Tab-separated table of C-alpha atoms (C1' of nucleotides) in Angstrom:
chain	number	residue	atom	x	y	z
A	1	UNK	CA	168.814	-17.115	116.091
A	2	UNK	CA	167.546	-14.122	118.028
A	3	UNK	CA	168.361	-10.715	116.545
A	4	UNK	CA	171.710	-9.468	117.822
A	5	UNK	CA	172.494	-5.745	117.906
A	6	UNK	CA	175.012	-4.334	115.475
A	7	UNK	CA	176.952	-2.876	118.393
A	8	UNK	CA	177.218	-6.295	120.027
A	9	UNK	CA	178.672	-7.871	116.874
A	10	UNK	CA	181.240	-5.100	116.593
A	11	UNK	CA	182.318	-5.645	120.181
A	12	UNK	CA	182.634	-9.389	119.582
A	13	UNK	CA	185.056	-8.573	116.791
A	14	UNK	CA	187.075	-6.436	119.214
A	15	UNK	CA	187.049	-9.122	121.886
A	16	UNK	CA	188.370	-11.621	119.351
A	17	UNK	CA	191.329	-9.413	118.581
A	18	UNK	CA	192.072	-8.885	122.271
A	19	UNK	CA	191.825	-12.619	122.907
A	20	UNK	CA	194.351	-13.226	120.138
A	21	UNK	CA	196.684	-10.777	121.864
A	22	UNK	CA	196.113	-12.368	125.279
A	23	UNK	CA	196.760	-15.786	123.723
A	24	UNK	CA	200.046	-14.640	122.157
A	25	UNK	CA	201.119	-13.371	125.566
A	26	UNK	CA	200.503	-16.871	126.906
A	27	UNK	CA	197.429	-16.155	129.043
A	28	UNK	CA	195.391	-19.281	129.829
A	29	UNK	CA	192.288	-17.549	131.103
A	30	UNK	CA	190.829	-14.065	130.983
A	31	UNK	CA	188.088	-12.386	133.009
A	32	UNK	CA	185.276	-10.240	131.648
A	33	UNK	CA	186.914	-7.425	133.614
A	34	UNK	CA	190.221	-7.837	131.735
A	35	UNK	CA	188.516	-7.938	128.335
A	36	UNK	CA	186.468	-4.874	129.243
A	37	UNK	CA	189.546	-2.896	130.318
A	38	UNK	CA	191.158	-3.640	126.974
A	39	UNK	CA	188.095	-2.692	124.955
A	40	UNK	CA	186.917	0.450	126.682
A	41	UNK	CA	183.711	-1.115	127.952
A	42	UNK	CA	182.393	-2.730	131.152
A	43	UNK	CA	182.587	-6.289	132.441
A	44	UNK	CA	178.778	-6.528	132.531
A	45	UNK	CA	178.696	-5.557	128.868
A	46	UNK	CA	181.203	-8.265	127.966
A	47	UNK	CA	179.256	-10.935	129.874
A	48	UNK	CA	175.955	-9.809	128.349
A	49	UNK	CA	177.409	-9.826	124.823
A	50	UNK	CA	178.756	-13.355	125.235
A	51	UNK	CA	175.616	-14.612	126.994
A	52	UNK	CA	173.578	-14.151	123.801
A	53	UNK	CA	175.517	-17.071	122.333
A	54	UNK	CA	176.015	-19.362	125.333
A	55	UNK	CA	177.825	-19.793	128.629
A	56	UNK	CA	181.498	-19.933	127.851
A	57	UNK	CA	182.988	-19.022	131.226
A	58	UNK	CA	183.583	-20.705	134.559
A	59	UNK	CA	182.349	-18.839	137.639
A	60	UNK	CA	185.215	-17.882	139.879
A	61	UNK	CA	187.700	-18.431	137.053
A	62	UNK	CA	186.852	-16.475	133.906
A	63	UNK	CA	187.059	-17.648	130.289
A	64	UNK	CA	189.633	-20.027	128.823
A	65	UNK	CA	191.436	-18.043	126.116
A	66	UNK	CA	191.793	-20.729	123.411
A	67	UNK	CA	188.202	-21.967	123.776
A	68	UNK	CA	186.677	-18.509	123.724
A	69	UNK	CA	188.845	-17.521	120.761
A	70	UNK	CA	187.585	-20.510	118.797
A	71	UNK	CA	183.980	-19.904	119.765
A	72	UNK	CA	184.131	-16.227	118.769
A	73	UNK	CA	185.620	-17.174	115.403
A	74	UNK	CA	182.743	-19.582	114.853
A	75	UNK	CA	180.133	-17.056	115.975
A	76	UNK	CA	181.525	-14.405	113.635
A	77	UNK	CA	181.598	-16.904	110.762
A	78	UNK	CA	185.387	-16.784	110.468
A	79	UNK	CA	185.893	-20.553	110.288
A	80	UNK	CA	186.073	-20.106	106.504
A	81	UNK	CA	187.699	-17.695	104.035
A	82	UNK	CA	185.820	-15.078	101.996
A	83	UNK	CA	186.267	-13.981	98.377
A	84	UNK	CA	186.252	-10.178	97.917
A	85	UNK	CA	185.784	-8.431	94.583
A	86	UNK	CA	186.674	-4.747	94.368
A	87	UNK	CA	184.421	-2.765	92.007
A	88	UNK	CA	185.995	0.545	91.002
A	89	UNK	CA	189.699	0.841	90.227
A	90	UNK	CA	190.171	4.428	91.408
A	91	UNK	CA	192.157	5.800	94.317
A	92	UNK	CA	190.252	3.914	96.996
A	93	UNK	CA	190.179	0.648	95.057
A	94	UNK	CA	193.905	0.936	94.448
A	95	UNK	CA	194.616	1.631	98.089
A	96	UNK	CA	192.609	-1.382	99.209
A	97	UNK	CA	194.301	-3.727	96.759
A	98	UNK	CA	197.778	-2.446	97.663
A	99	UNK	CA	196.977	-2.626	101.353
A	100	UNK	CA	196.341	-6.340	101.348
A	101	UNK	CA	196.023	-6.494	105.128
A	102	UNK	CA	192.749	-8.423	104.834
A	103	UNK	CA	194.311	-11.722	103.869
A	104	UNK	CA	195.635	-12.592	107.285
A	105	UNK	CA	192.123	-12.119	108.675
A	106	UNK	CA	190.505	-14.475	106.176
A	107	UNK	CA	189.491	-12.174	103.323
A	108	UNK	CA	191.067	-12.638	99.879
A	109	UNK	CA	190.737	-10.083	97.098
A	110	UNK	CA	190.082	-12.247	94.025
A	111	UNK	CA	189.092	-9.645	91.446
A	112	UNK	CA	189.095	-5.969	90.469
A	113	UNK	CA	186.479	-4.606	88.074
A	114	UNK	CA	186.114	-1.238	86.337
A	115	UNK	CA	184.364	0.216	83.297
A	116	UNK	CA	187.240	2.449	82.159
A	117	UNK	CA	188.958	0.950	79.025
A	118	UNK	CA	192.155	2.759	80.050
A	119	UNK	CA	192.301	0.685	83.235
A	120	UNK	CA	191.036	-2.702	82.005
A	121	UNK	CA	193.910	-5.120	81.541
A	122	UNK	CA	196.298	-3.375	83.928
A	123	UNK	CA	197.786	-5.560	86.665
A	124	UNK	CA	197.617	-4.543	90.325
A	125	UNK	CA	199.318	-6.637	92.930
A	126	UNK	CA	199.071	-9.753	90.754
A	127	UNK	CA	195.442	-9.193	89.717
A	128	UNK	CA	194.253	-8.044	86.294
A	129	UNK	CA	191.577	-5.354	86.193
A	130	UNK	CA	188.578	-6.803	84.339
A	131	UNK	CA	185.715	-5.138	82.503
A	132	UNK	CA	182.722	-4.464	84.727
A	133	UNK	CA	180.343	-4.288	81.743
A	134	UNK	CA	178.799	-7.654	82.701
A	135	UNK	CA	179.140	-7.095	86.427
A	136	UNK	CA	176.594	-9.709	87.431
A	137	UNK	CA	178.270	-12.379	85.302
A	138	UNK	CA	181.767	-11.483	86.524
A	139	UNK	CA	180.710	-11.684	90.165
A	140	UNK	CA	179.245	-15.143	89.550
A	141	UNK	CA	182.327	-16.262	87.652
A	142	UNK	CA	184.598	-15.053	90.472
A	143	UNK	CA	182.342	-16.662	93.105
A	144	UNK	CA	182.334	-13.424	95.067
A	145	UNK	CA	181.190	-13.512	98.696
A	146	UNK	CA	181.623	-9.787	99.346
A	147	UNK	CA	181.728	-6.808	96.984
A	148	UNK	CA	183.895	-3.855	97.963
A	149	UNK	CA	182.139	-0.914	96.346
A	150	UNK	CA	184.690	1.777	95.516
A	151	UNK	CA	183.074	3.683	92.647
A	152	UNK	CA	182.112	7.359	92.512
A	153	UNK	CA	178.890	8.210	94.373
A	154	UNK	CA	176.866	8.545	91.149
A	155	UNK	CA	177.580	4.971	90.064
A	156	UNK	CA	177.142	3.323	93.460
A	157	UNK	CA	173.407	2.538	93.450
A	158	UNK	CA	173.592	1.080	89.932
A	159	UNK	CA	176.457	-1.177	90.962
A	160	UNK	CA	174.592	-2.180	94.123
A	161	UNK	CA	171.549	-3.197	92.058
A	162	UNK	CA	173.724	-5.447	89.879
A	163	UNK	CA	175.449	-6.890	92.928
A	164	UNK	CA	172.056	-7.792	94.377
A	165	UNK	CA	171.043	-9.357	91.053
A	166	UNK	CA	174.194	-11.476	91.080
A	167	UNK	CA	173.210	-13.059	94.390
A	168	UNK	CA	176.063	-11.547	96.453
A	169	UNK	CA	174.682	-10.729	99.899
A	170	UNK	CA	177.386	-8.515	101.456
A	171	UNK	CA	178.691	-5.091	100.405
A	172	UNK	CA	181.462	-3.015	101.953
A	173	UNK	CA	180.583	0.439	100.643
A	174	UNK	CA	183.079	3.285	100.363
A	175	UNK	CA	180.814	5.556	98.313
A	176	UNK	CA	179.267	8.400	100.331
A	177	UNK	CA	175.655	7.388	99.686
A	178	UNK	CA	173.167	5.223	101.531
A	179	UNK	CA	172.434	2.252	99.305
A	180	UNK	CA	168.931	0.839	98.906
A	181	UNK	CA	169.132	-2.967	98.945
A	182	UNK	CA	166.748	-5.792	99.896
A	183	UNK	CA	166.726	-6.941	103.504
A	184	UNK	CA	168.639	-10.105	102.659
A	185	UNK	CA	171.688	-8.062	101.614
A	186	UNK	CA	173.950	-6.498	104.263
A	187	UNK	CA	175.779	-3.236	103.627
A	188	UNK	CA	178.463	-1.675	105.816
A	189	UNK	CA	179.411	1.830	104.778
A	190	UNK	CA	182.726	3.496	105.479
A	191	UNK	CA	182.484	7.244	105.015
A	192	UNK	CA	185.699	9.099	105.790
A	193	UNK	CA	184.141	12.509	105.195
A	194	UNK	CA	181.478	11.715	107.778
A	195	UNK	CA	184.083	10.711	110.362
A	196	UNK	CA	186.066	13.898	109.754
A	197	UNK	CA	182.909	15.983	110.019
A	198	UNK	CA	182.050	14.271	113.312
A	199	UNK	CA	185.539	15.292	114.543
A	200	UNK	CA	184.905	18.823	113.294
A	201	UNK	CA	181.632	18.883	115.230
A	202	UNK	CA	183.368	17.709	118.402
A	203	UNK	CA	186.133	20.325	118.015
A	204	UNK	CA	183.565	23.061	117.504
A	205	UNK	CA	181.243	22.239	120.404
A	206	UNK	CA	183.691	22.584	123.259
B	1	UNK	CA	175.101	23.125	124.337
B	2	UNK	CA	173.120	20.048	125.260
B	3	UNK	CA	174.774	16.710	124.577
B	4	UNK	CA	173.975	15.525	121.066
B	5	UNK	CA	174.086	11.838	120.194
B	6	UNK	CA	176.858	10.546	117.986
B	7	UNK	CA	174.244	9.068	115.653
B	8	UNK	CA	172.570	12.451	115.255
B	9	UNK	CA	175.828	14.133	114.247
B	10	UNK	CA	176.517	11.439	111.678
B	11	UNK	CA	173.087	11.920	110.160
B	12	UNK	CA	173.608	15.697	110.006
B	13	UNK	CA	176.713	15.021	107.937
B	14	UNK	CA	174.623	12.880	105.576
B	15	UNK	CA	171.896	15.499	105.331
B	16	UNK	CA	174.493	18.105	104.414
B	17	UNK	CA	175.699	15.994	101.507
B	18	UNK	CA	172.152	15.396	100.284
B	19	UNK	CA	171.383	19.100	100.544
B	20	UNK	CA	174.426	19.864	98.404
B	21	UNK	CA	173.084	17.429	95.803
B	22	UNK	CA	169.584	18.912	95.973
B	23	UNK	CA	171.106	22.370	95.627
B	24	UNK	CA	173.096	21.371	92.534
B	25	UNK	CA	169.890	20.048	91.000
B	26	UNK	CA	168.391	23.471	91.514
B	27	UNK	CA	165.914	22.634	94.290
B	28	UNK	CA	164.798	25.682	96.287
B	29	UNK	CA	163.182	23.830	99.173
B	30	UNK	CA	163.222	20.312	100.540
B	31	UNK	CA	160.912	18.498	102.966
B	32	UNK	CA	161.977	16.305	105.867
B	33	UNK	CA	160.315	13.490	103.934
B	34	UNK	CA	162.565	14.035	100.892
B	35	UNK	CA	165.719	14.180	103.023
B	36	UNK	CA	164.651	11.038	104.858
B	37	UNK	CA	164.017	9.128	101.629
B	38	UNK	CA	167.515	10.003	100.457
B	39	UNK	CA	169.151	9.041	103.740
B	40	UNK	CA	167.410	5.822	104.616
B	41	UNK	CA	165.700	7.252	107.676
B	42	UNK	CA	162.306	8.735	108.600
B	43	UNK	CA	160.949	12.272	108.325
B	44	UNK	CA	160.362	12.389	112.097
B	45	UNK	CA	164.029	11.516	112.643
B	46	UNK	CA	165.148	14.310	110.319
B	47	UNK	CA	162.951	16.867	112.073
B	48	UNK	CA	164.069	15.703	115.518
B	49	UNK	CA	167.741	15.844	114.518
B	50	UNK	CA	167.390	19.401	113.218
B	51	UNK	CA	165.223	20.528	116.144
B	52	UNK	CA	168.148	20.080	118.559
B	53	UNK	CA	169.749	23.095	116.883
B	54	UNK	CA	166.792	25.320	116.092
B	55	UNK	CA	163.739	25.722	113.869
B	56	UNK	CA	164.968	25.990	110.320
B	57	UNK	CA	161.843	25.022	108.385
B	58	UNK	CA	158.534	26.609	107.422
B	59	UNK	CA	155.418	24.591	108.184
B	60	UNK	CA	153.607	23.605	105.030
B	61	UNK	CA	156.699	24.394	102.959
B	62	UNK	CA	159.749	22.523	104.168
B	63	UNK	CA	163.325	23.798	104.448
B	64	UNK	CA	165.029	26.285	102.133
B	65	UNK	CA	168.002	24.433	100.648
B	66	UNK	CA	170.655	27.206	100.704
B	67	UNK	CA	169.794	28.329	104.243
B	68	UNK	CA	169.755	24.830	105.695
B	69	UNK	CA	172.995	23.969	103.905
B	70	UNK	CA	174.696	26.972	105.464
B	71	UNK	CA	173.283	26.243	108.914
B	72	UNK	CA	174.412	22.598	108.799
B	73	UNK	CA	177.909	23.675	107.765
B	74	UNK	CA	178.009	26.017	110.738
B	75	UNK	CA	176.640	23.393	113.122
B	76	UNK	CA	179.203	20.832	111.984
B	77	UNK	CA	181.999	23.393	112.335
B	78	UNK	CA	182.760	23.397	108.607
B	79	UNK	CA	182.891	27.169	108.216
B	80	UNK	CA	186.699	26.844	108.525
B	81	UNK	CA	189.403	24.542	107.156
B	82	UNK	CA	191.272	21.924	109.214
B	83	UNK	CA	194.941	20.930	109.199
B	84	UNK	CA	195.495	17.148	109.171
B	85	UNK	CA	198.799	15.471	110.016
B	86	UNK	CA	199.226	11.816	109.083
B	87	UNK	CA	201.340	9.836	111.549
B	88	UNK	CA	202.638	6.603	110.043
B	89	UNK	CA	203.865	6.433	106.447
B	90	UNK	CA	202.857	2.833	105.758
B	91	UNK	CA	200.268	1.436	103.365
B	92	UNK	CA	197.319	3.196	104.979
B	93	UNK	CA	199.128	6.511	105.379
B	94	UNK	CA	200.212	6.349	101.759
B	95	UNK	CA	196.712	5.564	100.569
B	96	UNK	CA	195.266	8.504	102.497
B	97	UNK	CA	197.844	10.955	101.173
B	98	UNK	CA	197.413	9.747	97.579
B	99	UNK	CA	193.637	9.800	97.910
B	100	UNK	CA	193.481	13.496	98.622
B	101	UNK	CA	189.679	13.553	98.485
B	102	UNK	CA	189.533	15.402	101.815
B	103	UNK	CA	190.585	18.763	100.464
B	104	UNK	CA	187.338	19.592	98.734
B	105	UNK	CA	185.514	18.977	102.011
B	106	UNK	CA	187.723	21.343	104.018
B	107	UNK	CA	190.488	19.098	105.333
B	108	UNK	CA	194.095	19.683	104.212
B	109	UNK	CA	196.885	17.194	104.835
B	110	UNK	CA	199.772	19.422	105.909
B	111	UNK	CA	202.286	16.860	107.166
B	112	UNK	CA	203.359	13.213	107.187
B	113	UNK	CA	205.438	11.845	110.040
B	114	UNK	CA	207.215	8.507	110.542
B	115	UNK	CA	210.052	7.066	112.617
B	116	UNK	CA	211.611	4.966	109.849
B	117	UNK	CA	214.877	6.588	108.575
B	118	UNK	CA	214.319	4.849	105.233
B	119	UNK	CA	211.114	6.835	104.750
B	120	UNK	CA	212.092	10.205	106.227
B	121	UNK	CA	212.838	12.730	103.489
B	122	UNK	CA	210.808	10.991	100.798
B	123	UNK	CA	208.225	13.152	99.035
B	124	UNK	CA	204.601	12.041	98.707
B	125	UNK	CA	202.154	14.104	96.739
B	126	UNK	CA	204.200	17.252	97.339
B	127	UNK	CA	204.788	16.625	101.063
B	128	UNK	CA	208.070	15.544	102.632
B	129	UNK	CA	207.918	12.775	105.243
B	130	UNK	CA	209.349	14.186	108.487
B	131	UNK	CA	210.863	12.498	111.524
B	132	UNK	CA	208.308	11.675	114.197
B	133	UNK	CA	210.980	11.517	116.922
B	134	UNK	CA	209.728	14.799	118.401
B	135	UNK	CA	206.095	14.168	117.583
B	136	UNK	CA	204.714	16.683	120.059
B	137	UNK	CA	206.955	19.436	118.722
B	138	UNK	CA	206.200	18.631	115.085
B	139	UNK	CA	202.442	18.702	115.676
B	140	UNK	CA	202.776	22.129	117.302
B	141	UNK	CA	205.010	23.397	114.492
B	142	UNK	CA	202.520	22.174	111.866
B	143	UNK	CA	199.585	23.648	113.825
B	144	UNK	CA	197.737	20.361	113.489
B	145	UNK	CA	194.001	20.306	114.178
B	146	UNK	CA	193.517	16.585	113.575
B	147	UNK	CA	195.958	13.676	113.696
B	148	UNK	CA	195.342	10.754	111.361
B	149	UNK	CA	196.812	7.812	113.232
B	150	UNK	CA	198.022	5.211	110.738
B	151	UNK	CA	200.724	3.345	112.656
B	152	UNK	CA	200.840	-0.364	113.539
B	153	UNK	CA	198.622	-1.344	116.478
B	154	UNK	CA	201.593	-1.662	118.878
B	155	UNK	CA	202.647	1.970	118.394
B	156	UNK	CA	199.186	3.504	118.445
B	157	UNK	CA	198.694	4.181	122.163
B	158	UNK	CA	202.153	5.749	122.461
B	159	UNK	CA	201.435	8.057	119.551
B	160	UNK	CA	198.036	8.918	121.020
B	161	UNK	CA	199.682	9.913	124.313
B	162	UNK	CA	202.038	12.281	122.494
B	163	UNK	CA	199.187	13.688	120.427
B	164	UNK	CA	197.305	14.454	123.636
B	165	UNK	CA	200.422	16.081	125.096
B	166	UNK	CA	200.730	18.295	122.020
B	167	UNK	CA	197.287	19.754	122.620
B	168	UNK	CA	195.643	18.267	119.501
B	169	UNK	CA	192.058	17.314	120.408
B	170	UNK	CA	190.930	15.148	117.482
B	171	UNK	CA	192.237	11.794	116.236
B	172	UNK	CA	191.105	9.745	113.253
B	173	UNK	CA	192.395	6.305	114.200
B	174	UNK	CA	193.044	3.526	111.682
B	175	UNK	CA	194.876	1.252	114.145
B	176	UNK	CA	192.753	-1.681	115.342
B	177	UNK	CA	192.911	-0.765	119.039
B	178	UNK	CA	190.713	1.295	121.323
B	179	UNK	CA	192.746	4.289	122.403
B	180	UNK	CA	192.674	5.624	125.955
B	181	UNK	CA	192.544	9.435	125.852
B	182	UNK	CA	191.218	12.168	128.146
B	183	UNK	CA	187.614	13.221	127.745
B	184	UNK	CA	188.605	16.464	126.033
B	185	UNK	CA	190.069	14.519	123.101
B	186	UNK	CA	187.774	12.958	120.490
B	187	UNK	CA	188.720	9.757	118.679
B	188	UNK	CA	186.927	8.219	115.707
B	189	UNK	CA	188.190	4.769	114.818
B	190	UNK	CA	187.946	3.181	111.393
B	191	UNK	CA	188.477	-0.561	111.609
B	192	UNK	CA	188.159	-2.332	108.273
B	193	UNK	CA	188.656	-5.770	109.804
B	194	UNK	CA	185.730	-5.123	112.137
B	195	UNK	CA	183.472	-4.116	109.255
B	196	UNK	CA	184.405	-7.229	107.296
B	197	UNK	CA	183.812	-9.402	110.338
B	198	UNK	CA	180.383	-7.807	110.805
B	199	UNK	CA	179.630	-8.753	107.183
B	200	UNK	CA	180.893	-12.263	107.877
B	201	UNK	CA	178.557	-12.472	110.869
B	202	UNK	CA	175.598	-11.328	108.780
B	203	UNK	CA	176.394	-13.842	106.017
B	204	UNK	CA	176.668	-16.648	108.559
B	205	UNK	CA	173.471	-15.969	110.510
B	206	UNK	CA	170.941	-16.325	107.736
C	1	DG	C1'	145.954	21.016	102.578
C	2	DT	C1'	150.758	20.556	103.698
C	3	DT	C1'	154.634	20.112	106.598
C	4	DT	C1'	157.085	21.489	110.762
C	5	DG	C1'	158.278	21.103	115.735
C	6	DT	C1'	157.761	18.547	119.805
C	7	DG	C1'	155.899	16.287	124.006
C	8	DA	C1'	154.606	11.494	125.020
C	9	DA	C1'	154.931	6.579	124.110
C	10	DA	C1'	157.474	2.759	122.593
C	11	DC	C1'	161.470	0.574	121.918
C	12	DG	C1'	166.192	-0.952	122.505
C	13	DA	C1'	170.635	-1.016	124.756
C	14	DT	C1'	173.376	-0.586	128.884
C	15	DT	C1'	174.101	-0.913	133.708
C	16	DC	C1'	172.942	-2.756	138.173
C	17	DA	C1'	172.918	-6.107	141.466
C	18	DC	C1'	172.835	-10.514	143.067
C	19	DA	C1'	171.919	-15.627	142.967
C	20	DG	C1'	174.562	-19.523	141.738
C	21	DC	C1'	178.560	-22.046	140.548
C	22	DT	C1'	183.634	-23.097	141.095
D	1	DA	C1'	186.325	-15.743	148.109
D	2	DG	C1'	185.979	-14.857	143.026
D	3	DC	C1'	183.663	-14.370	138.832
D	4	DT	C1'	179.945	-15.611	135.676
D	5	DG	C1'	175.174	-15.355	133.940
D	6	DT	C1'	170.998	-12.915	133.968
D	7	DG	C1'	166.502	-10.743	135.348
D	8	DA	C1'	165.256	-6.077	136.669
D	9	DA	C1'	166.051	-1.220	136.555
D	10	DT	C1'	167.811	2.550	134.122
D	11	DC	C1'	169.036	5.233	130.478
D	12	DG	C1'	168.985	6.907	125.777
D	13	DT	C1'	167.073	6.911	121.070
D	14	DT	C1'	163.497	6.475	117.803
D	15	DT	C1'	158.779	6.619	116.529
D	16	DC	C1'	154.145	8.355	117.094
D	17	DA	C1'	150.777	11.630	116.780
D	18	DC	C1'	149.057	16.055	116.764
D	19	DA	C1'	148.761	21.145	117.589
D	20	DA	C1'	150.589	25.150	115.341
D	21	DA	C1'	152.129	27.660	111.274
D	22	DC	C1'	152.018	28.544	106.544
DNA sequence: GTTTGTGAAACGATTCACAGCT
DNA sequence: AGCTGTGAATCGTTTCACAAAC
């Protein structure tokens, strides 16, 4: 498949959520204009984004909500569930496990790993924290699809290397570093400090 | 000042962190090449990003670490501290308050607001949860610089409207909606579901 | 010799605008 | 008449490449 821009994929994810809302409200069809209004973009952008994957609409009518919802789920790879393993049982790891809001969107946390003997064996939300000493083996044993990297910055690259070695090809990174990984592995980084600093910049420059 | 791209500002935030690391390791100077290697970008990109704000380097030498660190802090508006108010005392709000990692980067959580009588009055990490009934008034009383919006999706736009009315011009939004706000207000949205779905997309398409 | 700062070129994403279908 | 799908035009960002400074 042709290379699709990061920004396009993110908008598809937004459209899916809006479609779910429209569906709950009983809408049968939706226009690119309506989706755009909801997502802070333009109707041309919506049509272009969808056109990369096919022609899902009817001219003069718009898109059928249930069909487009299903197609977007397929495109995003959400027809299945994913197994998440959290590495790092600190504040962020704890928050993510407690949060648990992923499950209803198809992502199950199936393991928590840490190196700290004081934490190993503790139970969080029904899961026991396991030793991350043999990280690669644990990830294989747990059949991890995605690693949620929630260690301190210093440990992050080492963990990433082991994740790559284990064959896991997706990392959600909360450490404030840019990870070096092979092309076949995808990393999405969430950096709260960076977002706050971008707000600080905006507040400062008028 | 000329309009600077979002992506540039985010990279400046990264460079600042790398400079702090270089500084701790005792480096006196750093080249655009070294910063680029650390940040997963190119030396030309680093130089271009910095050039929007001035000429901070010496040809043949590179950049002096302490000077560039100071200048980046100024550019990003980090010469002062910011007052954060968390609106929504649910799982995400709780996690953010417990986390507390913002303080050492200049952001202090000074208030937590919620509408739920069962939560009002509880103490979290030394802060008492206050009633969000008069949100606008509370934000003024607390002298909020930034609102961290951590309510359910349904309540988010209503809260955003009150935030705007209060005069606060920066929102860090954790609700999975795109907020409509006037141009003078900056919103950064963190959407974990979107990040996971982008990983799902990457895993699915080879 | 090294590395910056920066116009120019290349690239990529968004918007326009309209033909074509319902 | 209404709305999609899409090539063409526009806009913005990144990369190139080199003159200027050390």
